[in-house]
Coordinates of C-alpha atoms in Angstrom, one line a residue:
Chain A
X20 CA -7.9 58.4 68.4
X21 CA -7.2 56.1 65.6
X22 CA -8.6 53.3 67.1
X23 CA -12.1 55.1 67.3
X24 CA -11.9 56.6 63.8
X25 CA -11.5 53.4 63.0
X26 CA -14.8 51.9 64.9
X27 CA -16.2 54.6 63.5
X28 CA -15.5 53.3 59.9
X29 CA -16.8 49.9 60.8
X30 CA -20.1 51.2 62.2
X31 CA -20.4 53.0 58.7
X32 CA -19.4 50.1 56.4
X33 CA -22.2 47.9 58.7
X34 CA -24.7 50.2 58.7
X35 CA -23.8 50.9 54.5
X36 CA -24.5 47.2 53.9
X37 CA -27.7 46.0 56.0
X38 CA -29.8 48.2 54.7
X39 CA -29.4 47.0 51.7
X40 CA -30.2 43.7 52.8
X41 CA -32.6 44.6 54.3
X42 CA -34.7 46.1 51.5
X43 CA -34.9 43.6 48.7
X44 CA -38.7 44.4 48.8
X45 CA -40.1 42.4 46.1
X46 CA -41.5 45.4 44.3
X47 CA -41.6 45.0 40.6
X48 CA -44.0 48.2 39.6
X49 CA -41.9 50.8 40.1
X50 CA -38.6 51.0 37.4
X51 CA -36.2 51.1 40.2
X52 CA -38.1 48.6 42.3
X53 CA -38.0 46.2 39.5
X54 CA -34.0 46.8 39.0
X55 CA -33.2 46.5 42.6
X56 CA -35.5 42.9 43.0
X57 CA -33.7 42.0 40.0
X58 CA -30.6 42.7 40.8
X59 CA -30.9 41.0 44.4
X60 CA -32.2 38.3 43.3
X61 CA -29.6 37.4 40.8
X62 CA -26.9 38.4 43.3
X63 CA -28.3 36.4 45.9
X64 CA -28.2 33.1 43.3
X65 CA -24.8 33.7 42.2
X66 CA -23.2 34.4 45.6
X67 CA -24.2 30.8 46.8
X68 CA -23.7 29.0 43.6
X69 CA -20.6 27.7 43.3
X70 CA -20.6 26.1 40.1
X71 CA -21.9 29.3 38.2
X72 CA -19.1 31.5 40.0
X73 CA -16.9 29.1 38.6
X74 CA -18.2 29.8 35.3
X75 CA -20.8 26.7 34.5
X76 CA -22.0 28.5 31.6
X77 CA -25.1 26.4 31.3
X78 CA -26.2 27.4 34.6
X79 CA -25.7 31.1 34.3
X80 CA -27.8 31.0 31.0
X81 CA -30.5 29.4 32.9
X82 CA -30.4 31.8 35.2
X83 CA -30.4 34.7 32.6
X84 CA -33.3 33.1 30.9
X85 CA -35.9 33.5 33.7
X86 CA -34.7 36.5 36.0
X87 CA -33.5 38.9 33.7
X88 CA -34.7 38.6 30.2
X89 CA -38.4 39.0 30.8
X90 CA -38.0 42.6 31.9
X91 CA -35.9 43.3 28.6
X92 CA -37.3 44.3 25.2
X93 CA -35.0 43.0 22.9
X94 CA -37.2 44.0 19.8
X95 CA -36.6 47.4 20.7
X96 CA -33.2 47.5 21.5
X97 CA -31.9 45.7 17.7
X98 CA -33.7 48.8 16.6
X99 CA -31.5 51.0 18.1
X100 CA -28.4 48.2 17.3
X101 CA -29.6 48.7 13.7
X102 CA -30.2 52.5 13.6
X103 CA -32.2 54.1 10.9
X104 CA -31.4 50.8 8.6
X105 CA -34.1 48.7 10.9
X106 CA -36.7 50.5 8.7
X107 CA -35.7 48.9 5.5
X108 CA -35.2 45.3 7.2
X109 CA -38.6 42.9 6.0
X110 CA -40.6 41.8 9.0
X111 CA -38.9 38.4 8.4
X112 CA -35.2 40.0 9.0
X113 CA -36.6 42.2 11.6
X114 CA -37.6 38.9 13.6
X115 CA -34.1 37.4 12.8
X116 CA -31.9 40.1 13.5
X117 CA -34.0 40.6 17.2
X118 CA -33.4 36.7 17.7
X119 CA -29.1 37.2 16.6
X120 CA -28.6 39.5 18.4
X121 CA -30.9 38.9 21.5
X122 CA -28.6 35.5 21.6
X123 CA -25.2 38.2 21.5
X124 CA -26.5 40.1 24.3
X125 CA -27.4 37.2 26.7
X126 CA -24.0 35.2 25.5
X127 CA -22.3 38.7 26.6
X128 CA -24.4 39.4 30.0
X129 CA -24.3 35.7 31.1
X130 CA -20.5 36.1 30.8
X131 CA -19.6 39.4 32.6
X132 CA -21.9 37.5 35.5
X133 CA -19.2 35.0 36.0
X134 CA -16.5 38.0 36.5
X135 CA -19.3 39.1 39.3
X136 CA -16.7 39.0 42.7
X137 CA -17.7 40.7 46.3
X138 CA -18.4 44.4 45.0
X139 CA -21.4 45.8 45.9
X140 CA -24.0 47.3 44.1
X141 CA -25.6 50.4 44.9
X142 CA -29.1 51.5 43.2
X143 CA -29.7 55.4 43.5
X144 CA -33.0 57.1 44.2
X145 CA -34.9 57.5 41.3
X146 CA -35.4 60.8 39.5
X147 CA -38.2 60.8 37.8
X148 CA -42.1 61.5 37.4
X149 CA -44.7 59.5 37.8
X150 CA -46.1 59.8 34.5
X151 CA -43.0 59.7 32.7
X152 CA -42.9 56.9 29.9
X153 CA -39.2 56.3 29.5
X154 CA -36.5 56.7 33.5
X155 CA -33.2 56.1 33.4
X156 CA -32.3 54.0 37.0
X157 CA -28.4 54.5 38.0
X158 CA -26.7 51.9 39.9
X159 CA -23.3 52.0 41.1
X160 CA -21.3 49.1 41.3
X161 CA -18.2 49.5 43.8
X162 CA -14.8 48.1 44.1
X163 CA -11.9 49.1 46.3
X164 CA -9.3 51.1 44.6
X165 CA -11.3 52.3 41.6
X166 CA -13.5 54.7 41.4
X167 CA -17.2 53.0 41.0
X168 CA -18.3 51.9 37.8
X169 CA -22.1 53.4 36.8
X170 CA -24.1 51.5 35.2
X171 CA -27.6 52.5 34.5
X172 CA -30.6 50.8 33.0
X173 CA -33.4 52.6 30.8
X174 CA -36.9 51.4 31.1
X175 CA -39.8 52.6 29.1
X176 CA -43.4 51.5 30.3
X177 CA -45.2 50.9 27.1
X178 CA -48.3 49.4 28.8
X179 CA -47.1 45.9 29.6
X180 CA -45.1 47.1 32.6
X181 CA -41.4 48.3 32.7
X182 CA -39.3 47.1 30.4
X183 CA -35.4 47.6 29.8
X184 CA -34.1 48.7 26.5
X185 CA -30.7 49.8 27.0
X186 CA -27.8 49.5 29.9
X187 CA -25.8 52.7 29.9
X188 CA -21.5 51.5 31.7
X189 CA -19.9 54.8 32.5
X190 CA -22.2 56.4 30.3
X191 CA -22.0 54.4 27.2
X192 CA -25.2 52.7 25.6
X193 CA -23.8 49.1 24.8
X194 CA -27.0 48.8 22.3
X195 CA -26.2 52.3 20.1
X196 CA -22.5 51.3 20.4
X197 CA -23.3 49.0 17.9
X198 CA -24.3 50.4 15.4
X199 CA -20.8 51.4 13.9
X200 CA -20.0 48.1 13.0
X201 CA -23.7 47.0 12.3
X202 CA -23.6 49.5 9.4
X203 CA -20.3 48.8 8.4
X204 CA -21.3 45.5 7.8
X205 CA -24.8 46.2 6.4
X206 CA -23.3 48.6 3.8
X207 CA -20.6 45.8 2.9
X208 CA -23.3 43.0 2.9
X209 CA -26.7 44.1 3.5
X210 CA -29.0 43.3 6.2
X211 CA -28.9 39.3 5.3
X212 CA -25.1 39.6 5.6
X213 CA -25.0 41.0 9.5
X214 CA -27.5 38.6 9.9
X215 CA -25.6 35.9 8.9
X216 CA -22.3 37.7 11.0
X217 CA -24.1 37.9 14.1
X218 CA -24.9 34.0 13.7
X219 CA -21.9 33.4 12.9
X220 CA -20.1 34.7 16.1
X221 CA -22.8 33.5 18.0
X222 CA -22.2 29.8 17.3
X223 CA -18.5 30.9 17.7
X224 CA -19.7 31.8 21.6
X225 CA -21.6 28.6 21.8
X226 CA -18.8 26.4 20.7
X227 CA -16.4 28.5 23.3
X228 CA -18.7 28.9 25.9
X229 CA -20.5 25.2 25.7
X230 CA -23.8 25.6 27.7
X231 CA -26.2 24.7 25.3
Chain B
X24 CA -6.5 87.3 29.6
X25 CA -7.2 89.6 26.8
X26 CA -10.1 90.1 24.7
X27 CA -8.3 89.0 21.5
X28 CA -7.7 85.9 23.2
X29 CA -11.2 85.1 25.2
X30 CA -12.5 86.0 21.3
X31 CA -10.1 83.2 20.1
X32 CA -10.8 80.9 23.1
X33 CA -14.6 81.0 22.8
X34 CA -14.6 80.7 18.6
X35 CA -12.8 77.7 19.6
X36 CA -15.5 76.6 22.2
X37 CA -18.3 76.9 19.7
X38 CA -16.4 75.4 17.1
X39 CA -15.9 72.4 19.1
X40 CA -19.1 72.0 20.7
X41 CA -21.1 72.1 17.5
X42 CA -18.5 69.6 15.5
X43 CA -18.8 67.5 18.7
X44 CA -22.0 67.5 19.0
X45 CA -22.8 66.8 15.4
X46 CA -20.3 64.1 15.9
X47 CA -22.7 62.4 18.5
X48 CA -25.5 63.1 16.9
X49 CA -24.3 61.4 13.7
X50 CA -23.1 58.2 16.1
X51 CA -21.6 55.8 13.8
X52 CA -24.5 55.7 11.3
X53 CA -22.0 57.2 8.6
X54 CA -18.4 56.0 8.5
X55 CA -17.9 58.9 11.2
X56 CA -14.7 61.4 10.1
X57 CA -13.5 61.1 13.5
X58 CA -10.9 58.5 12.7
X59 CA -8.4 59.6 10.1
X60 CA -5.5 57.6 11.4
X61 CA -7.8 54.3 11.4
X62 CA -5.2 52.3 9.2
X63 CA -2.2 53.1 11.7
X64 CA -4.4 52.9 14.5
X65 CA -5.6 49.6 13.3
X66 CA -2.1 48.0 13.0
X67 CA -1.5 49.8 16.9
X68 CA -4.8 48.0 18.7
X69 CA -3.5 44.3 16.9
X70 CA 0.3 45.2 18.6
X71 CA -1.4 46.0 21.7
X72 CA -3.7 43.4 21.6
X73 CA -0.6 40.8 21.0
X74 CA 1.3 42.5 23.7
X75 CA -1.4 41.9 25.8
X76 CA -1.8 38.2 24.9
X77 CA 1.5 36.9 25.2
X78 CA 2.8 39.4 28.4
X79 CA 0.9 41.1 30.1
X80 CA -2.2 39.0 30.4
X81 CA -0.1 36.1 31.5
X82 CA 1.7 38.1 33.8
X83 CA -1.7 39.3 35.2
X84 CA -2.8 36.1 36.1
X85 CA 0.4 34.9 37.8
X86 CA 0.3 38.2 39.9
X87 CA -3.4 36.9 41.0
X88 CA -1.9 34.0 41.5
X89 CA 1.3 34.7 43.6
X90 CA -0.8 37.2 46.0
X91 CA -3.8 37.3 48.3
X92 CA -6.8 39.5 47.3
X93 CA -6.3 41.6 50.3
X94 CA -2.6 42.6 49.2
X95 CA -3.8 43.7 45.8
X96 CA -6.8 45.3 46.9
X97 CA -4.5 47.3 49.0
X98 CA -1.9 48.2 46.0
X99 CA -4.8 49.4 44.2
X100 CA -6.1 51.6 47.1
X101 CA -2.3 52.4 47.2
X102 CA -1.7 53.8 43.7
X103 CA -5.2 55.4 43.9
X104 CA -4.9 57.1 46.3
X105 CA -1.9 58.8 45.0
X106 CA -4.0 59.8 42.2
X107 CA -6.3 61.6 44.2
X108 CA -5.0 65.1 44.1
X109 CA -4.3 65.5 40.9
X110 CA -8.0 64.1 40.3
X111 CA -9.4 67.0 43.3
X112 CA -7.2 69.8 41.2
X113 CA -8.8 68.7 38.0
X114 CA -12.5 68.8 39.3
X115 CA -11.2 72.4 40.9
X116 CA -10.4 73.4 37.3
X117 CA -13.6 71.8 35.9
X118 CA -15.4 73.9 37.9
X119 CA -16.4 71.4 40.9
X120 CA -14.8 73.0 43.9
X121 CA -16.9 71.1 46.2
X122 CA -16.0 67.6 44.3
X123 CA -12.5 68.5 44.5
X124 CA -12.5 69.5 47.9
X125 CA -13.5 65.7 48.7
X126 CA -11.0 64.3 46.2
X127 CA -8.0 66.1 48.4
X128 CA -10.0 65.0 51.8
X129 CA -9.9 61.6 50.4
X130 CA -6.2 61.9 49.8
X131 CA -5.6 63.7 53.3
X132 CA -8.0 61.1 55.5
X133 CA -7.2 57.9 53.4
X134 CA -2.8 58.9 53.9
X135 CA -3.1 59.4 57.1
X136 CA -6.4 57.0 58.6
X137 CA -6.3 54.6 55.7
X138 CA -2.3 53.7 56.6
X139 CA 0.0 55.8 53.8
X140 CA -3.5 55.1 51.4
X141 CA -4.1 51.3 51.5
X142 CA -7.2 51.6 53.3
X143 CA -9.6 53.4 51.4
X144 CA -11.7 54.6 54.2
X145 CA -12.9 57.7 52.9
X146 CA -15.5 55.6 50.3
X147 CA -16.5 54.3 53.5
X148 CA -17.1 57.0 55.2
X149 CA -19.3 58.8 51.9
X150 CA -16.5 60.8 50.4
X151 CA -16.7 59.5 46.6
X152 CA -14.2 58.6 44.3
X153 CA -13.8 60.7 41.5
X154 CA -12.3 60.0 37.6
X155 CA -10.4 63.7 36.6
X156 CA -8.0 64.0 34.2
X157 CA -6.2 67.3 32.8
X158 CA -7.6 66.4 29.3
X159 CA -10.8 66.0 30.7
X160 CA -10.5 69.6 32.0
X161 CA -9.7 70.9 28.5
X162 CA -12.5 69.5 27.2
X163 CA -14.5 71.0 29.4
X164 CA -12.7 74.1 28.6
X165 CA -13.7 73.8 24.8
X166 CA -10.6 72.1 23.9
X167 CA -11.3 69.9 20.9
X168 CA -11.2 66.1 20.8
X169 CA -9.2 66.0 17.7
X170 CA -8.7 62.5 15.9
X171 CA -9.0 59.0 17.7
X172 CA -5.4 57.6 18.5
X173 CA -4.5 54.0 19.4
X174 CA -1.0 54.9 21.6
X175 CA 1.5 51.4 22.0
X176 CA 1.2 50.6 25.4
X177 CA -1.5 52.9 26.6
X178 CA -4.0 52.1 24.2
X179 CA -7.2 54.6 22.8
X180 CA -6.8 57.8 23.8
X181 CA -8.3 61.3 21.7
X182 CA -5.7 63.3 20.7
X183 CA -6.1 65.7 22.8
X184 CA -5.8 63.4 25.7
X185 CA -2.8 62.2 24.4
X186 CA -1.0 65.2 23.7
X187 CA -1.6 66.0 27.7
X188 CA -0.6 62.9 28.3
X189 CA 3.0 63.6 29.9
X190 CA 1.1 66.1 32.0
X191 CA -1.8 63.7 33.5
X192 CA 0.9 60.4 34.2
X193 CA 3.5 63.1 36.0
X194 CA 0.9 64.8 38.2
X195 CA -1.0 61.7 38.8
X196 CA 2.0 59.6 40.2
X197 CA 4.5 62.1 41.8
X198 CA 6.1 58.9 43.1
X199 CA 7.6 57.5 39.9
X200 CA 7.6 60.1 36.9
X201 CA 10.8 60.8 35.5
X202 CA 9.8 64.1 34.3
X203 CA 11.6 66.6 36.4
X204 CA 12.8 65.3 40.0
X205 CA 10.7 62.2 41.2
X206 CA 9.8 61.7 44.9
X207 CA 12.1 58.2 44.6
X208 CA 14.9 58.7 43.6
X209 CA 16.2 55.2 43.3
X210 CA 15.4 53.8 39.9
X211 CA 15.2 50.1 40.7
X212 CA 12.3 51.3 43.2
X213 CA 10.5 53.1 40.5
X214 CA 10.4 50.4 37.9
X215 CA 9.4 47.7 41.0
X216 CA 6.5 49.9 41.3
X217 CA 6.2 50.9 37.7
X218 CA 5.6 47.7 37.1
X219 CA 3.3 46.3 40.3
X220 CA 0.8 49.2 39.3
X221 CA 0.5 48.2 35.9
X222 CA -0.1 44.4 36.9
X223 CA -2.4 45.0 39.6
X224 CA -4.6 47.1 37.2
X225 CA -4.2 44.8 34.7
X226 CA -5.4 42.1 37.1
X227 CA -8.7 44.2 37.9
X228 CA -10.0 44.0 34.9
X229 CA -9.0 40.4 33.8
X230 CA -12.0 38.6 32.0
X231 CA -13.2 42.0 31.4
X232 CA -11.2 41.8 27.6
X233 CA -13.6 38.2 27.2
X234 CA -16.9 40.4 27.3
X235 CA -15.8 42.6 24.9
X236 CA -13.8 39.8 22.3
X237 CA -17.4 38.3 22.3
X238 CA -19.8 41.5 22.5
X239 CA -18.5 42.2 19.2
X240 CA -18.1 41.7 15.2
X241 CA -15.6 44.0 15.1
X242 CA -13.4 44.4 18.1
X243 CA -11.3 47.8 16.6
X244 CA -14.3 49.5 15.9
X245 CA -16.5 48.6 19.2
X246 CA -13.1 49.3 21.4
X247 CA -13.5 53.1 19.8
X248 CA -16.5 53.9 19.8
X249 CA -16.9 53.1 23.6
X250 CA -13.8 54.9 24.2
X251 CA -15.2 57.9 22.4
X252 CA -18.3 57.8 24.0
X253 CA -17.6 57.1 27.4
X254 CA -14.9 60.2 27.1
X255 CA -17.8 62.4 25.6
X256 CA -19.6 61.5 28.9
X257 CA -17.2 62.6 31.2
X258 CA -16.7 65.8 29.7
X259 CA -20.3 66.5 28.7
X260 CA -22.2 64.4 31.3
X261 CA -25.5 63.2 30.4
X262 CA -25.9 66.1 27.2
X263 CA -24.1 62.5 25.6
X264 CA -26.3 60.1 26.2
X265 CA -28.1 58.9 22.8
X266 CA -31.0 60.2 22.0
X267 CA -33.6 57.0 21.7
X268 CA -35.3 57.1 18.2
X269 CA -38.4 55.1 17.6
X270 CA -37.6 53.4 13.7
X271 CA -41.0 51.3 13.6
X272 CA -43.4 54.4 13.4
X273 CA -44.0 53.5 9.8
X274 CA -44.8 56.3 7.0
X275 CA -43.9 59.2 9.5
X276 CA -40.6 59.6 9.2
X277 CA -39.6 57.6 6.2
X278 CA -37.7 59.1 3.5
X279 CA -36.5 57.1 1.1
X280 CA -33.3 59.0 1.2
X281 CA -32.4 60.8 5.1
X282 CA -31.4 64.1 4.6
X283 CA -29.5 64.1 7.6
X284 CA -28.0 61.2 9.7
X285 CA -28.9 62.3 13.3
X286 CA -30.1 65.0 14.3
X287 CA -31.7 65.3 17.9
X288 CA -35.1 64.9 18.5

């Protein structure tokens, strides 16, 4: 009785995971077709590569650089960083505070990367039109013993394909999140000040990190 | 119930919802007045934070050390499946009968089929893990957030959740609390396990604390107003999420003064 229940589990947990190997279609049109070809992709290069599991952070960066930072819109999201401040910022701070903080971001993704073990990552149907302009695709990364962590990625299409502009974790956007200290520190020292702080911790990172 | 107190109960409810809301909707463009105790709070994240460093951490890592993965992934299927029915009665209270059927299946199947709860096979076999808690549930019940409070030990909590507190850690872990009669009754077993729980959770999420030290200009600040939001979430699901403003359609919306900080589009 136990025995079978238990075969029974195995024949789920197989037929759970080929699928999803089976599936990495390369279809990059769709929002959720782009995040799942993404996703598998960068999966599939850290699973066999031992010297970025082990953290080579000059590696991972690399691998940020041409997988996953095309398909983000970094311009937008310091806008939402920034909050309604963004509109006072001079094109000229505007382009510096999307180049701070797009460095901040990929310093912070490449890292989280490395932590990447052997859960598995599960990206739900989508729920959306197919004239809507801005779809939210949930993923569900799970882990034994925890409940799974959601992580979902907004896209908007704005004409040059889909593009993400925020990552939602367990329901918190990690680009609005910072805009308590943002204007903290643009009401202490003005836009060229958080500049200045977000280069600052970013050459903190480098020194830390090495890679580059 | 009587009317006097329903009356009571939903003046409460509205009260809530709209500071809440107005709350969220402000984000953290203003120095939010969510955070009255930020000085004492302040000087708590830095303890825990130290506490961390020098003990726990360390600790952490020699527990990943000392054990093979499968042993810990088995502790932490252990200790969450204990959790389990107090998670299935909160979703019952929330309103989510269905979800907490599943979450006292889970605890039923994965006891007996998963061996005493170390196998988790009911994620295998589609029955999802939930995340209740009972001040979740009063949040959902209208019960304010109150202020944002950094507890030693257990770190951010809302005041509200904290206040519950006793009643979440007892009815999540029959096993161990002290409050009223535990399951084990020998001590020495209880702080052995006490103790294994909080290392192996603390082992989950080691390198995790790295993202956020370097995410962020201000640790304090980002470490609450993720804490804040992701609570807001589970109570009020995706009526949380930001609202995504567009701030480069020029001369539209551009006052040289905003009238208000945040208010929904």
């Amino acid at each position: 009785m136990m025995k079978q229940s238990i075969v029974r589990c195995l024949l789920v947990l197989t037929a759970l995971f080929v699928p999803g190997v089976c599936a990495a279609a390369n279809d990059t049109q769709t929002p959720d077709g782009l995040v799942r070809t993404v996703t598998d992709d960068v999966l599939a290069i850290i699973r066999s590569d031992k010297a970025i599991q082990s953290g080579d952070m000059r590696k991972v960066l690399a691998l940020v650089d041409e997988k996953v930072l095309p398909h983000f819109d970094f311009r937008r999201m310091t806008m939402l960083a920034i909050g309604r401040d963004w509109r006072s910022a001079s094109p000229d701070q505007q382009t510096r505070l999307v180049a701070a903080f797009r460095l901040l971001l990929v310093r912070t993704y490449a890292n989280s990367l490395t932590q990447y073990r052997d859960q598995t990552i599960d990206i739900k149907p989508l729920r959306a039109g197919p004239t809507d302009k801005q779809v939210r695709v949930s993923t569900e990364i799970r882990q034994s013993g925890a409940q799974p962590i959601n992580i979902d990625y907004v896209l908007e299409n704005s004409g040059e394909g889909w593009k993400v502009f925020d990552v939602l974790v367990a329901g918190v956007s990690l680009v609005t999140n910072y805009r308590g200290s943002f204007g903290d520190e643009i009401r202490a020292k003005g836009i060229d000040g958080l500049i200045a702080s977000i280069e600052t911790k970013n050459k903190t990172l480098e020194t830390e990190q090495g890679g580059k | 119930m009587t009317p006097a107190c329903r009356r009571a109960i939903q003046t409460i409810k509205k009260t809530t919802l709209s500071t809440v809301t107005l709350l969220l909707a402000v984000g953290c463009a203003n120095a939010p007045p969510d955070d009255p105790l930020e000085p004492y709070n302040r000087a708590m994240f830095s303890f825990n934070e130290k506490t961390d460093a020098l003990l726990v951490e360390p600790a952490a890592k020699v527990w990943v050390k000392v054990t093979p993965n499968v042993l810990r992934t088995w502790v932490s299927n252990f200790f969450g499946n204990i959790r389990d029915p107090w998670i299935g009665i909160n979703n019952i209270l929330q309103g989510n009968p269905a979800d907490g059927l599943n979450d006292i299946m889970r605890f039923v199947f994965n006891s007996t089929l998963g061996i005493g709860g170390i196998l988790d096979i009911a994620s295998e076999a589609q029955m999802p893990k939930h995340d209740k808690d009972f001040g979740q549930t009063l949040g959902v019940w209208g019960v304010k957030e109150g202020p944002y409070v950094v507890l030693p030990f257990f770190g951010p909590r809302t005041m509200r959740d904290a206040i519950v507190l006793p009643i979440d850690t007892t009815a999540e872990n029959p096993l161990m609390a002290s409050f009223r009669t535990p399951l084990i009754q020998d001590s020495a077993t209880r702080y052995v396990l006490m103790v294994t729980k909080g290392l192996n959770a603390r082992a989950n999420v080691l390198g995790l604390e790295r993202t956020l030290d370097e995410a962020t200009l201000d640790k304090y600040r980002y470490a609450r107003d993720f804490y804040l939001q992701q609570r807001r979430y589970k109570v009020f699901g995706d009526s949380a999420l930001p609202q995504y403003e567009n701030f480069d359609d020029d001369g539209e919306t551009n006052p040289p003064t905003p009238p208000s900080t945040g208010e929904k589009r």
